[in-house]
XYZ file of C-alpha atoms in Angstrom:
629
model
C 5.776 30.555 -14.364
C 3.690 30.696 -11.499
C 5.249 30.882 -7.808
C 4.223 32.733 -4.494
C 5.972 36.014 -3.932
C 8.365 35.973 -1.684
C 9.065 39.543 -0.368
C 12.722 40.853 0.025
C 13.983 38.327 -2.725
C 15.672 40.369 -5.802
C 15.746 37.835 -9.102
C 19.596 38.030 -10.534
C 20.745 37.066 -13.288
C 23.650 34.162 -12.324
C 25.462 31.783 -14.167
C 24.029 28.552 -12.947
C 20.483 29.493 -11.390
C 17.961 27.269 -9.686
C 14.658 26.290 -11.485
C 12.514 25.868 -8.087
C 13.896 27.133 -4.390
C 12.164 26.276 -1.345
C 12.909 28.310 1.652
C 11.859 29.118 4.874
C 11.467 25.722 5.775
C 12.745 22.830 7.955
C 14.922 20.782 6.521
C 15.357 16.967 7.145
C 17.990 16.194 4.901
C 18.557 12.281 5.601
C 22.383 13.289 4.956
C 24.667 12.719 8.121
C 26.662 15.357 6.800
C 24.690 17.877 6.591
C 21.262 16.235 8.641
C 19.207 19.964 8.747
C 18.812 22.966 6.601
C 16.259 26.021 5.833
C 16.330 25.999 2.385
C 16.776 23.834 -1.075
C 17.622 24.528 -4.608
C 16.886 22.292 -7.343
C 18.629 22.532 -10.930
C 17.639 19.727 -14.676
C 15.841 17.475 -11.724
C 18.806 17.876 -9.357
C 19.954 19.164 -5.532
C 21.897 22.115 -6.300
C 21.980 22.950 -3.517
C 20.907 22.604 0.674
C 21.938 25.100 2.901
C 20.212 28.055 4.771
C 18.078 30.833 3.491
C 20.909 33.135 2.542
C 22.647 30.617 0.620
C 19.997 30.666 -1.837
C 20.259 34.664 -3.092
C 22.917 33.490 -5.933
C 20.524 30.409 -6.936
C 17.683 32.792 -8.001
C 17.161 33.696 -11.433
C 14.431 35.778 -13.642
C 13.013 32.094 -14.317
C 13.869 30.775 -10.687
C 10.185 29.215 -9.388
C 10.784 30.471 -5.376
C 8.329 28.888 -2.902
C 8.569 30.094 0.886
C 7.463 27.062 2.903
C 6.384 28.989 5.984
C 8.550 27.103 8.393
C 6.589 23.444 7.304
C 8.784 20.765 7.985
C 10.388 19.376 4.764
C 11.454 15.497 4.207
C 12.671 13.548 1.502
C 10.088 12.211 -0.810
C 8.961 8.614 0.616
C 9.727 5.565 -1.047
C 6.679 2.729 -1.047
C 9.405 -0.487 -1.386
C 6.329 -2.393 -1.537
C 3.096 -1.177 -3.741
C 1.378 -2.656 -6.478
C 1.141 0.376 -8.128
C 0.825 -0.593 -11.936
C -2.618 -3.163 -10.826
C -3.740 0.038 -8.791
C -3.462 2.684 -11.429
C -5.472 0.729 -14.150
C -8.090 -0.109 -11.824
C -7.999 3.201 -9.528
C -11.013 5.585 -10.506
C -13.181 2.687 -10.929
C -12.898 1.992 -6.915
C -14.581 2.957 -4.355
C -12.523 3.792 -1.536
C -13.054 3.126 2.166
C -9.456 4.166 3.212
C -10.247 6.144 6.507
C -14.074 5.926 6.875
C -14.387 6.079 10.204
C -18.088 4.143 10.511
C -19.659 1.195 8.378
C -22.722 3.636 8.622
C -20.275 6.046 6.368
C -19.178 3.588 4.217
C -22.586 2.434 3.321
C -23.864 5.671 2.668
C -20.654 6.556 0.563
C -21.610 2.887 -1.936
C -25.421 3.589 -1.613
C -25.011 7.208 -3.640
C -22.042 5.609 -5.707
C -24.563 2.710 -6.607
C -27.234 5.917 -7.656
C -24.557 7.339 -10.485
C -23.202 3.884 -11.724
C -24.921 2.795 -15.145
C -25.739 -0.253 -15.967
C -23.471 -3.067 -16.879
C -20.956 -1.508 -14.467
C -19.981 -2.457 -10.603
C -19.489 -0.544 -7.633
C -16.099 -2.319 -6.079
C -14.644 -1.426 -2.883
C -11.482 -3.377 -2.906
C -8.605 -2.359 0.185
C -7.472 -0.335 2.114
C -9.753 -0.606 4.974
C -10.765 -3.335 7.872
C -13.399 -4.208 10.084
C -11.757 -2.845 12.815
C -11.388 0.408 11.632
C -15.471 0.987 12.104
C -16.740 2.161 15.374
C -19.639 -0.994 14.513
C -16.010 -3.056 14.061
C -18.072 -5.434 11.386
C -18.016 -6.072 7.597
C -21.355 -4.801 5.923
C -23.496 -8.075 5.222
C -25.184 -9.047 2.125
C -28.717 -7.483 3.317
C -27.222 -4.311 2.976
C -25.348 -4.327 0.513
C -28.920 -5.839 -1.359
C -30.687 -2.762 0.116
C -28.211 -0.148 -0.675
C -28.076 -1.474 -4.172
C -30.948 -3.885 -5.159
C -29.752 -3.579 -9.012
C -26.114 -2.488 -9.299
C -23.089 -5.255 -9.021
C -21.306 -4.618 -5.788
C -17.979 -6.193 -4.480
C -16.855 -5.512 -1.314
C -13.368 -7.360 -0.400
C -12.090 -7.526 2.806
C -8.273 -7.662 3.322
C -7.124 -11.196 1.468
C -9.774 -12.953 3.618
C -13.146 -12.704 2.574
C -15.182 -11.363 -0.363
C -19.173 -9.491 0.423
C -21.183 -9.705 -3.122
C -24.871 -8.365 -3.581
C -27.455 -10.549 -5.642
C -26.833 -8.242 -8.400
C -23.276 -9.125 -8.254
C -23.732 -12.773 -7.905
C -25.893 -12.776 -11.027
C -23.121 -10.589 -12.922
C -20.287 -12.904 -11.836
C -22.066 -16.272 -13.052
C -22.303 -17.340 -9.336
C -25.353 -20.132 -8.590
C -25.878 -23.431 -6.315
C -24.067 -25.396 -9.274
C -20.901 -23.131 -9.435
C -17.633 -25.460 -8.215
C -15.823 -23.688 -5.443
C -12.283 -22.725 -6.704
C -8.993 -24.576 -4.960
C -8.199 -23.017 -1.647
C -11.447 -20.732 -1.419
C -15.472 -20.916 -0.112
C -18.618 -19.984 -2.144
C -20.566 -19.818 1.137
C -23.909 -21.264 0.583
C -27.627 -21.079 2.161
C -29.612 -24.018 3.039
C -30.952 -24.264 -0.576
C -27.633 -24.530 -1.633
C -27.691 -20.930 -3.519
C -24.320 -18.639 -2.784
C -25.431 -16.645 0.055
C -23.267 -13.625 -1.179
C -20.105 -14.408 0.918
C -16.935 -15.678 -0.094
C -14.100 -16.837 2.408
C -10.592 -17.139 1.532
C -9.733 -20.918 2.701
C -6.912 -19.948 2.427
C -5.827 -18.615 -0.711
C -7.558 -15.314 -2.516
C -7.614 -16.661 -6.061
C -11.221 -16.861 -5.645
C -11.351 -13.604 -4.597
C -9.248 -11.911 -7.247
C -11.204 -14.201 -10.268
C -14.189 -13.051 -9.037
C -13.068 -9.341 -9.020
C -11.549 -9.999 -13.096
C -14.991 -10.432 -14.000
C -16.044 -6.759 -13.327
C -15.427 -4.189 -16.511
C -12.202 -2.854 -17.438
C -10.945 0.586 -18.357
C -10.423 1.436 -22.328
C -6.228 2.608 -23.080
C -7.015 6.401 -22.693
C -9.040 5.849 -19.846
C -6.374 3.293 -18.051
C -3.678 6.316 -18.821
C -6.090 8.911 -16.678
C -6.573 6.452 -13.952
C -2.732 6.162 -13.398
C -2.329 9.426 -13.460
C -4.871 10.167 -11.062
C -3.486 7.688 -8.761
C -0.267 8.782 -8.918
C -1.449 12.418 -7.899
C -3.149 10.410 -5.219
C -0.061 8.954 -4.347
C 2.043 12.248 -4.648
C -0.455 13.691 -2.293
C 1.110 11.728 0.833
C 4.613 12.980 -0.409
C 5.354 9.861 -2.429
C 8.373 10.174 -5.087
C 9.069 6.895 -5.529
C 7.891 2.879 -5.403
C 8.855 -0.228 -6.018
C 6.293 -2.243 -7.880
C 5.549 -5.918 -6.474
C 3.932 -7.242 -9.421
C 1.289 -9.673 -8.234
C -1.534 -11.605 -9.440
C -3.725 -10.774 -12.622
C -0.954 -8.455 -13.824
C 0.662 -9.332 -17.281
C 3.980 -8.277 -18.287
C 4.152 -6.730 -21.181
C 0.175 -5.969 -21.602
C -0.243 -4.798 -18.096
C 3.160 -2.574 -18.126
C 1.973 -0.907 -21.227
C 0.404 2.001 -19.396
C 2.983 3.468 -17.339
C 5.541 2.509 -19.945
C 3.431 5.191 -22.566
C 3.299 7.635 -19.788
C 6.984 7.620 -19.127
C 7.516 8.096 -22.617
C 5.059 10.926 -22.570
C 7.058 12.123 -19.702
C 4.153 11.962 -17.613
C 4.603 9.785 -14.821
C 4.895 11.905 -11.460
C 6.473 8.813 -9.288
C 9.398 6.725 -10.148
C 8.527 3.554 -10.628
C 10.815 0.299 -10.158
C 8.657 -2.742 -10.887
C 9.363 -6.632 -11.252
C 7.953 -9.638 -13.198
C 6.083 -12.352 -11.569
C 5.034 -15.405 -13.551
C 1.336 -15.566 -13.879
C 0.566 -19.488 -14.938
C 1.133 -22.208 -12.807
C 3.699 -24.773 -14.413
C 4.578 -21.776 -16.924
C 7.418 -20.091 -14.467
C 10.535 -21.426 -16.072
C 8.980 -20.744 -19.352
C 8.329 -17.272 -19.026
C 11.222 -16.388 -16.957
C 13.209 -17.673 -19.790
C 11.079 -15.433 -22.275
C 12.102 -12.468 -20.206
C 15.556 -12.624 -19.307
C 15.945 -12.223 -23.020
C 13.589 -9.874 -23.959
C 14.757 -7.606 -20.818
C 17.277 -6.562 -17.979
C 17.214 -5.350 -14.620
C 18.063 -1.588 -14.593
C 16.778 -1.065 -17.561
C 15.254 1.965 -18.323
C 16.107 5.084 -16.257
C 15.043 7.211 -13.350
C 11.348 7.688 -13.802
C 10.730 3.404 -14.986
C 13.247 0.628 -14.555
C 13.330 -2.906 -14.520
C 14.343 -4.379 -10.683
C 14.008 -8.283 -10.701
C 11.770 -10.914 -11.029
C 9.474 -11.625 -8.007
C 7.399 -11.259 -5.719
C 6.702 -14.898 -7.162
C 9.104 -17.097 -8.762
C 6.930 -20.577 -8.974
C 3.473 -20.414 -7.040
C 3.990 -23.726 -5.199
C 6.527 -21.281 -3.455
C 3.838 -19.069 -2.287
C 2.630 -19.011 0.978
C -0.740 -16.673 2.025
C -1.404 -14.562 4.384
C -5.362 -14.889 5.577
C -4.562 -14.881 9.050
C -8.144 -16.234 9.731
C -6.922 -19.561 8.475
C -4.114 -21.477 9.913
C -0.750 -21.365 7.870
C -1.218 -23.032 4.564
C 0.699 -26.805 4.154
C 3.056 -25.846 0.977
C 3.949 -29.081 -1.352
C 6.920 -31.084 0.006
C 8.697 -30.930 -3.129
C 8.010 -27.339 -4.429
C 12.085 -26.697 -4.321
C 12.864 -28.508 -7.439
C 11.027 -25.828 -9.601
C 11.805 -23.319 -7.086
C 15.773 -23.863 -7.166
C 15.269 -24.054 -11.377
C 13.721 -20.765 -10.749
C 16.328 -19.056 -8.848
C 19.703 -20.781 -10.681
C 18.516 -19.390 -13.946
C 18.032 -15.490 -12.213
C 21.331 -16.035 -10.545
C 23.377 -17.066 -14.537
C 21.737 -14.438 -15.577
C 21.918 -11.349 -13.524
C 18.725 -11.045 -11.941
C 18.059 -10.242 -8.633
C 14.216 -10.757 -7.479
C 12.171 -10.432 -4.246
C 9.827 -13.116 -2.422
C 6.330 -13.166 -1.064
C 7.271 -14.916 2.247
C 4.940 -14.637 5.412
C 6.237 -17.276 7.485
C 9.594 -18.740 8.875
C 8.460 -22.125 7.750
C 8.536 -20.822 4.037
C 11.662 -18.834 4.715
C 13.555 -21.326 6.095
C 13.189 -23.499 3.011
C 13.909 -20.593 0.531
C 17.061 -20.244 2.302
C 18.250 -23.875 2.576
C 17.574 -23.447 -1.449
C 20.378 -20.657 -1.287
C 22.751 -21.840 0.666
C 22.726 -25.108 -1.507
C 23.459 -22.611 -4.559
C 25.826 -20.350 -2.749
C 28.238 -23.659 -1.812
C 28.460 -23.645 -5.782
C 29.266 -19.882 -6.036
C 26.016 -18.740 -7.752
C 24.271 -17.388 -5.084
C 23.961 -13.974 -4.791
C 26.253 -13.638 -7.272
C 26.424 -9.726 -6.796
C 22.655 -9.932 -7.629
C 19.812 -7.892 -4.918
C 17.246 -9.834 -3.200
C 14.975 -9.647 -0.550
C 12.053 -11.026 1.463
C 8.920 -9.280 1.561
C 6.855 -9.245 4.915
C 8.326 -11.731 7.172
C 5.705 -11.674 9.846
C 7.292 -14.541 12.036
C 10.977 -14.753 10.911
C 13.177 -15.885 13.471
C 16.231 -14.346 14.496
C 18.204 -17.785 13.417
C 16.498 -16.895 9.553
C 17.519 -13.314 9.500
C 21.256 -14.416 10.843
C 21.275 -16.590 7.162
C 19.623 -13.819 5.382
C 22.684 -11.281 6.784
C 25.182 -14.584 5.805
C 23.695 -14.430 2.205
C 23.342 -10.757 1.622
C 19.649 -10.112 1.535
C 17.521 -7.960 2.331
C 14.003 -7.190 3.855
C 10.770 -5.624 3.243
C 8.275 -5.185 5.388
C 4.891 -3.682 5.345
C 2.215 -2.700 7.693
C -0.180 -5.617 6.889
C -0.926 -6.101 10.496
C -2.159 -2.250 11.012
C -5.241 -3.866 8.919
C -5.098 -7.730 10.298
C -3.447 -7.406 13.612
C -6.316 -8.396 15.858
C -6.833 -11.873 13.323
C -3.169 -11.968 13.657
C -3.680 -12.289 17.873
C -6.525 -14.205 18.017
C -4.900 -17.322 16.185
C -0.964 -17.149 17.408
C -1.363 -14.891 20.337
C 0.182 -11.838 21.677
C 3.305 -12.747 22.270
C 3.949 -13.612 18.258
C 1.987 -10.452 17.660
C 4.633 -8.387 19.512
C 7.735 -9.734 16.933
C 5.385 -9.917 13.899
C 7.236 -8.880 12.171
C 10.751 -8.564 14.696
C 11.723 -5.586 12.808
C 14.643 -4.384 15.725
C 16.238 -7.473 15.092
C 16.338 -6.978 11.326
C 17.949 -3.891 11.656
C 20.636 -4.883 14.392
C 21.741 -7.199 12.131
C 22.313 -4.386 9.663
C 19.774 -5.951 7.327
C 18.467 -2.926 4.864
C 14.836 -2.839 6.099
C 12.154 -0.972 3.719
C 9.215 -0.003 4.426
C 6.194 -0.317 2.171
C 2.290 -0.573 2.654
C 1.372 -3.215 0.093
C -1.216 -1.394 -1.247
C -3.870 -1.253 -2.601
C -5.785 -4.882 -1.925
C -4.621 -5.058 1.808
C -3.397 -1.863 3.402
C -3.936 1.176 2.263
C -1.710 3.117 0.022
C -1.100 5.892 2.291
C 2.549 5.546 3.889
C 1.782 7.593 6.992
C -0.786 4.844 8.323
C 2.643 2.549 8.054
C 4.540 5.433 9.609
C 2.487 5.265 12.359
C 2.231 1.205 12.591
C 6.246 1.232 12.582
C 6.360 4.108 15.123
C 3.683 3.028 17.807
C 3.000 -0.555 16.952
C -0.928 0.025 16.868
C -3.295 -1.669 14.708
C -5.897 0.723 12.963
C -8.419 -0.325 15.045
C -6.236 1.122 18.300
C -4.859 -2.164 19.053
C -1.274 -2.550 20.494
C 0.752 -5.063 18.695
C 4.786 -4.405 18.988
C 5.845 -3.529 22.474
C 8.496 -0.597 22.736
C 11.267 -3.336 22.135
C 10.127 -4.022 18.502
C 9.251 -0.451 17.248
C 11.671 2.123 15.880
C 12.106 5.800 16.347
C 10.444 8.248 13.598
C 13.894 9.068 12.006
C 14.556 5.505 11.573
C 10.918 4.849 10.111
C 11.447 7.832 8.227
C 15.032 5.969 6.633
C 12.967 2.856 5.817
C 10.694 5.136 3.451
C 13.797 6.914 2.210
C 16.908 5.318 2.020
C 16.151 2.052 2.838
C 13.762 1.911 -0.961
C 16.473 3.362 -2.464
C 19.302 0.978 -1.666
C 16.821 -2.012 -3.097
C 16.622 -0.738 -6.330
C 20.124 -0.121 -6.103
C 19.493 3.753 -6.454
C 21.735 4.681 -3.081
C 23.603 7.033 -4.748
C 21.304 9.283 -6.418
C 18.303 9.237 -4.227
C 16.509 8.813 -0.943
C 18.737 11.892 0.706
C 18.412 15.535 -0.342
C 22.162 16.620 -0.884
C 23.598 18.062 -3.989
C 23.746 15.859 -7.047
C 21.157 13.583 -6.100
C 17.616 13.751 -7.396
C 15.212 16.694 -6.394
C 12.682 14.250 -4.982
C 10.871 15.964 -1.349
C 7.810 17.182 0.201
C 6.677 19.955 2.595
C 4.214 18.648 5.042
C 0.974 19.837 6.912
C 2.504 18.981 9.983
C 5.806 18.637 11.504
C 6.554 14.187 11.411
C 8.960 14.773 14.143
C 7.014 16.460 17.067
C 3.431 16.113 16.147
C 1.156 13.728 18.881
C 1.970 9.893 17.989
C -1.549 9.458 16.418
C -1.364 12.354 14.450
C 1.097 10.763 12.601
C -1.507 8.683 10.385
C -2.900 12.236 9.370
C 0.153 13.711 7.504
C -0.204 14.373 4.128
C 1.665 16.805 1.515
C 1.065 20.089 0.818
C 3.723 20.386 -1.598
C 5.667 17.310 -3.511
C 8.571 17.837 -6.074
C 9.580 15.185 -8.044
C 12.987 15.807 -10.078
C 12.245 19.871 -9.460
C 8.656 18.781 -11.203
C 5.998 19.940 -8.718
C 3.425 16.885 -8.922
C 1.173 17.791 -6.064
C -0.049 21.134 -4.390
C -2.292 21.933 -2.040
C -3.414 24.943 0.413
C -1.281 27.901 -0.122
C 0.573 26.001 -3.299
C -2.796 24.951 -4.362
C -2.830 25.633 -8.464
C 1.426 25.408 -8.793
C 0.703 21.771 -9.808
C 0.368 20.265 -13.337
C -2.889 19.993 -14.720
C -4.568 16.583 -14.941
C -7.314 15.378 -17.662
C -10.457 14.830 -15.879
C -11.341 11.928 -14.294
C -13.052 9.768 -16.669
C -15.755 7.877 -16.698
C -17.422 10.727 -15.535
C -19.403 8.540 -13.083
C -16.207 7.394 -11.363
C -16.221 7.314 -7.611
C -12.826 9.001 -7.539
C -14.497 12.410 -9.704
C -17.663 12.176 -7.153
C -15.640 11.216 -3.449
C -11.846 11.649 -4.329
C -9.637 8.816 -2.721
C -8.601 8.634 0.786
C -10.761 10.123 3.212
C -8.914 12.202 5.395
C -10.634 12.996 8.518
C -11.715 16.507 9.636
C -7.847 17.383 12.057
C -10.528 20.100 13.761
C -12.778 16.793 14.769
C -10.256 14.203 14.943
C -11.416 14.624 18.876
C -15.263 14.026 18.072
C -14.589 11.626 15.266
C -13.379 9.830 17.918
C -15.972 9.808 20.764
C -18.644 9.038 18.178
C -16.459 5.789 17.362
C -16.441 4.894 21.122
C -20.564 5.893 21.241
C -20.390 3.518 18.007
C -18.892 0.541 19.853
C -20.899 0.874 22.975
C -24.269 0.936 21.185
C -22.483 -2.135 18.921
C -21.661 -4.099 22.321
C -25.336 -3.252 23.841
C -26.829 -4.798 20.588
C -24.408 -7.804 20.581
C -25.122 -8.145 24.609
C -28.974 -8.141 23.758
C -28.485 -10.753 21.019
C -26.696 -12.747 23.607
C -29.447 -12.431 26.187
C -32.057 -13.491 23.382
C -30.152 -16.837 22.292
C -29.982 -17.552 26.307
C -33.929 -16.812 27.037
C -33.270 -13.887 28.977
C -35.019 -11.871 26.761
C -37.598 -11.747 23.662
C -35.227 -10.234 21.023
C -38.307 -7.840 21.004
C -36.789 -4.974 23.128
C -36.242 -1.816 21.931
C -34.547 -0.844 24.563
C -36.330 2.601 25.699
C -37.268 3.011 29.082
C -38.471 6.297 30.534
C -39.958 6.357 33.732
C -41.098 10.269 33.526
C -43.637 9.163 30.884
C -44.386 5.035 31.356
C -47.557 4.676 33.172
């Protein structure tokens, strides 16, 4: 078995030795009892034991894997409470990702060489993880360029749960012409000659967004099984162990679950997975919420795939969205009848579940459901639930979500829409969106989770950062000091916090003895690097269960082997996932993004000049005096 030597470290043979020990490092336990440490010892997928370097002699055996950690700080292995991992994995190496591209110009050049290697009958889709206002032009690509970067290949570019970009390859591919209805709640924006231009606005649901992405080709079974994997190494890379799955639109249960249910059987999954059921057809809810309560049970399964609830939907009149570049959507006046159905049959039968819930307006009449079913004794009937995101909750709502015993996820939606989220309630909502302080002073259990992969991005340090300094990715400040939280609390809310909503408390989301050998050694230390180095963490190392998943630098090679990406013209096998910038240019990455907006404000201040008759729109702007005549 392959390890790094560790010099003064004599193998002996012991009764009870330690399959992997890392020393040498800095320990953040999570454990009050014992909250630092040098070194770790993991035994069959367990702490065996946390203590300092010494400690450790009488854990090492012939067999023993030893890995010296150089004094990297150590943490326990986040816990997304909020990632649509199951979608993501089937879908993953046929993406395009513009997770930290710094520049439109970049991201353009990245989908006109992807466009180059794509045969035909496939798309190029860039869908999440990225925002306008990440780009130093701070604009979505338009349909001209996506035309001219790929006059022949299908491309989809969606931005956040707002708006869709679509070549005329794309258009043609999807079945998209001047006689094509618009679906409810969404725009096919059309030209004067009534042809779709290209664009397609969320108005202000996404289901036109997400039915026009289903139309693109799928992944074969062997080839779905290699893209999870993948992504899970993806995932693993950021020092992921765990995540809860939120279900979500387009994703069948059992067909869609099939996947990560053969690679836990294969014993190949590298993150736990907890994942809930959402009913997929309108009108169909009851129905197939009946179906499942007794085909299945929450808990079911064990530590590496289990059953949680039902959720993030329970009936979709129930649903609010989240396209903060429309006003808040009007939900039906009588969407409770189905809604309470929903939740009295979870409650007889032992289900907890979670909620899609963006606004106080829906929360407040998801509760009044409750309390109505609580005065009977059903509700929560020892059963978990929780709220996801909870962008404008009031503190009145989270006093009746303590009163009921729920919970709370939130995610960093608003690192990616934060400056919508201003311009249409304001900065003063911005600053409690969501009022995460109050959550917790109420005791609430408060995870934290990204939402990946259609909004946010699926790296947790982005959210790390959002939770730690309030700022949008695009720089903006959202949250005053009042409404953010310290790193070690950020750092509970992607520990501890997942596990107590899977009702895993006991076993993981600390490192102490007994509980699961889930952590990862960093590339720099979480708890003293600058505040926006933060977003630029990633693993170097990441155990899962004494399994090391990822590896990297020094460890690079002490990882399991992966299949190779396939299709071989998958973006992921050409431009890997996440584009971490350059830490040695983080500084010049940076003044080229300010350069970018200046020359984008000098173009936008020329345009303006043009429309007013100040100028020809002719200009191109060069003036030298040392060679005009």
């Amino acid at each position: 078995m392959s390890t790094m030597p560790v010099g003064g470290l004599v193998p002996q043979a012991t009764e009870n030795p330690a399959d992997l020990v890392v020393r040498n490092a800095k320990i953040h336990t999570g454990d009050p009892s014992r909250p630092a440490a040098q070194a770790i010892a993991v035994r069959d997928g367990r702490v065996l034991e946390v203590g300092d370097d010494h400690d450790m002699a009488g854990r090492i055996g012939p067999a023993t894997r030893v890995v010296d950690a150089l004094g990297r700080r150590v943490v326990p292995g986040l816990n997304d409470s909020h990632l649509h991992v199951i979608r993501g994995g089937l879908n993953y190496v046929l993406e395009l990702r513009w997770d930290g591209v710094r520049s439109l110009r970049d991201g353009l050049a990245l989908l006109r060489e992807q466009a180059a290697r794509t045969p035909k009958g496939q798309w190029v889709r860039v869908v999440g993880g990225w925002s306008a206002e990440q780009f130093a032009e701070r604009r979505l690509p338009t349909v001209a360029e996506l035309n001219a970067a790929a006059p022949d290949t299908p491309v989809f570019v969606l931005h956040l749960y707002q708006s869709a970009v679509l070549n005329r390859a794309a258009l043609k591919a999807a079945g998209f012409d001047r006689d094509t209805p618009d679906l409810r709640g969404g725009q096919i924006v059309r030209g004067r000659d009534g042809e779709p231009t290209g664009m397609l606005l969320a108005a202000p649901s996404a289901l036109i967004l997400y039915s026009t992405l289903a139309k693109a080709p799928v992944l074969d079974g062997e080839d779905k099984k290699t893209s999870t994997r993948h992504f899970l190494r993806e995932l693993n890379r950021f020092g992921l162990t765990s995540a809860i799955d939120a279900a979500g639109g387009f994703q069948n249960f059992p067909d869609h679950y099939a996947t990560v249910v053969e690679l836990a059987k294969a014993g190949q999954l590298s993150l736990r997975i907890a994942y809930h059921l959402f009913p997929q057809t309108a009108g169909q809810e009851i129905a197939d919420l009946t179906r499942w309560i007794g085909t299945v049970r929450p808990e079911d399964g064990d530590e590496w795939l289990r059953l949680n609830g039902a959720g993030e939907n329970l009936t979709w009149a129930a649903a609010d969205f989240e396209n903060f570049t429309q006003p808040r959507p009007q939900l039906a006046a009588d969407y409770e009848t189905e809604f309470e159905k929903a939740v009295r049959l979870l409650m007889e039968n032992g289900w907890g579940f979670r909620l899609h819930a963006t606004y106080d307006e829906t929360i407040r009449r998801d509760l009044a459901v409750f309390e109505r079913l609580a005065a009977e004794g059903l509700f929560p009937a020892g059963n978990r639930w929780l709220f996801d995101h909870a962008e404008t909750v009031t503190e009145d709502s989270l006093d009746r979500i303590a009163a009921l015993g729920g919970a709370l996820s939130v995610q960093n939606r608003l690192s990616f829409q934060g400056e919508a989220f201003v311009r249409r309630y304001g900065v003063g909502a911005a600053a409690d969106a969501p009022p995460i302080r109050a959550m917790l002073e109420r005791g609430l259990t408060v995870g934290g989770g990204t939402d990946a992969t259609r909004v946010s991005t699926y790296n947790p340090w982005v959210a790390l950062h959002w939770l730690v300094s309030g700022r949008s990715v695009g720089d903006l400040l959202l949250r005053p000091p009042s409404n953010r939280v310290d790193r070690r609390t950020a750092l509970a809310m992607f520990t501890q916090a997942g596990a107590d909503l899977t009702g895993e408390q006991d076993v993981k989301g600390i490192l102490r003895p007994g509980y699961l050998g889930d952590f990862t050694v960093l590339t720099g230390d979480y708890f003293s690097v600058p505040e926006p180095e933060i977003a630029h963490i990633e693993s170097l190392l990441t155990v899962v269960g004494g399994r090391v998943v990822y590896a990297a630098g020094e460890y690079e090679g002490l990882d399991e082997e992966l299949p190779p990406v396939s299709p071989a013209w998958s973006p992921v096998a050409h431009f890997g996932g996440y584009r971490a910038a350059d830490p040695s240019r983080r500084g010049g990455v940076r003044q080229a993004e300010l350069i970018g907006e200046a020359v984008g404000e000098a173009d936008e201040h020329l345009r303006w000049r043009t429309r007013q008759g100040l100028a020809s729109g002719q200009e191109n702007g060069v003036f030298d005096p040392c060679v005009s005549l």
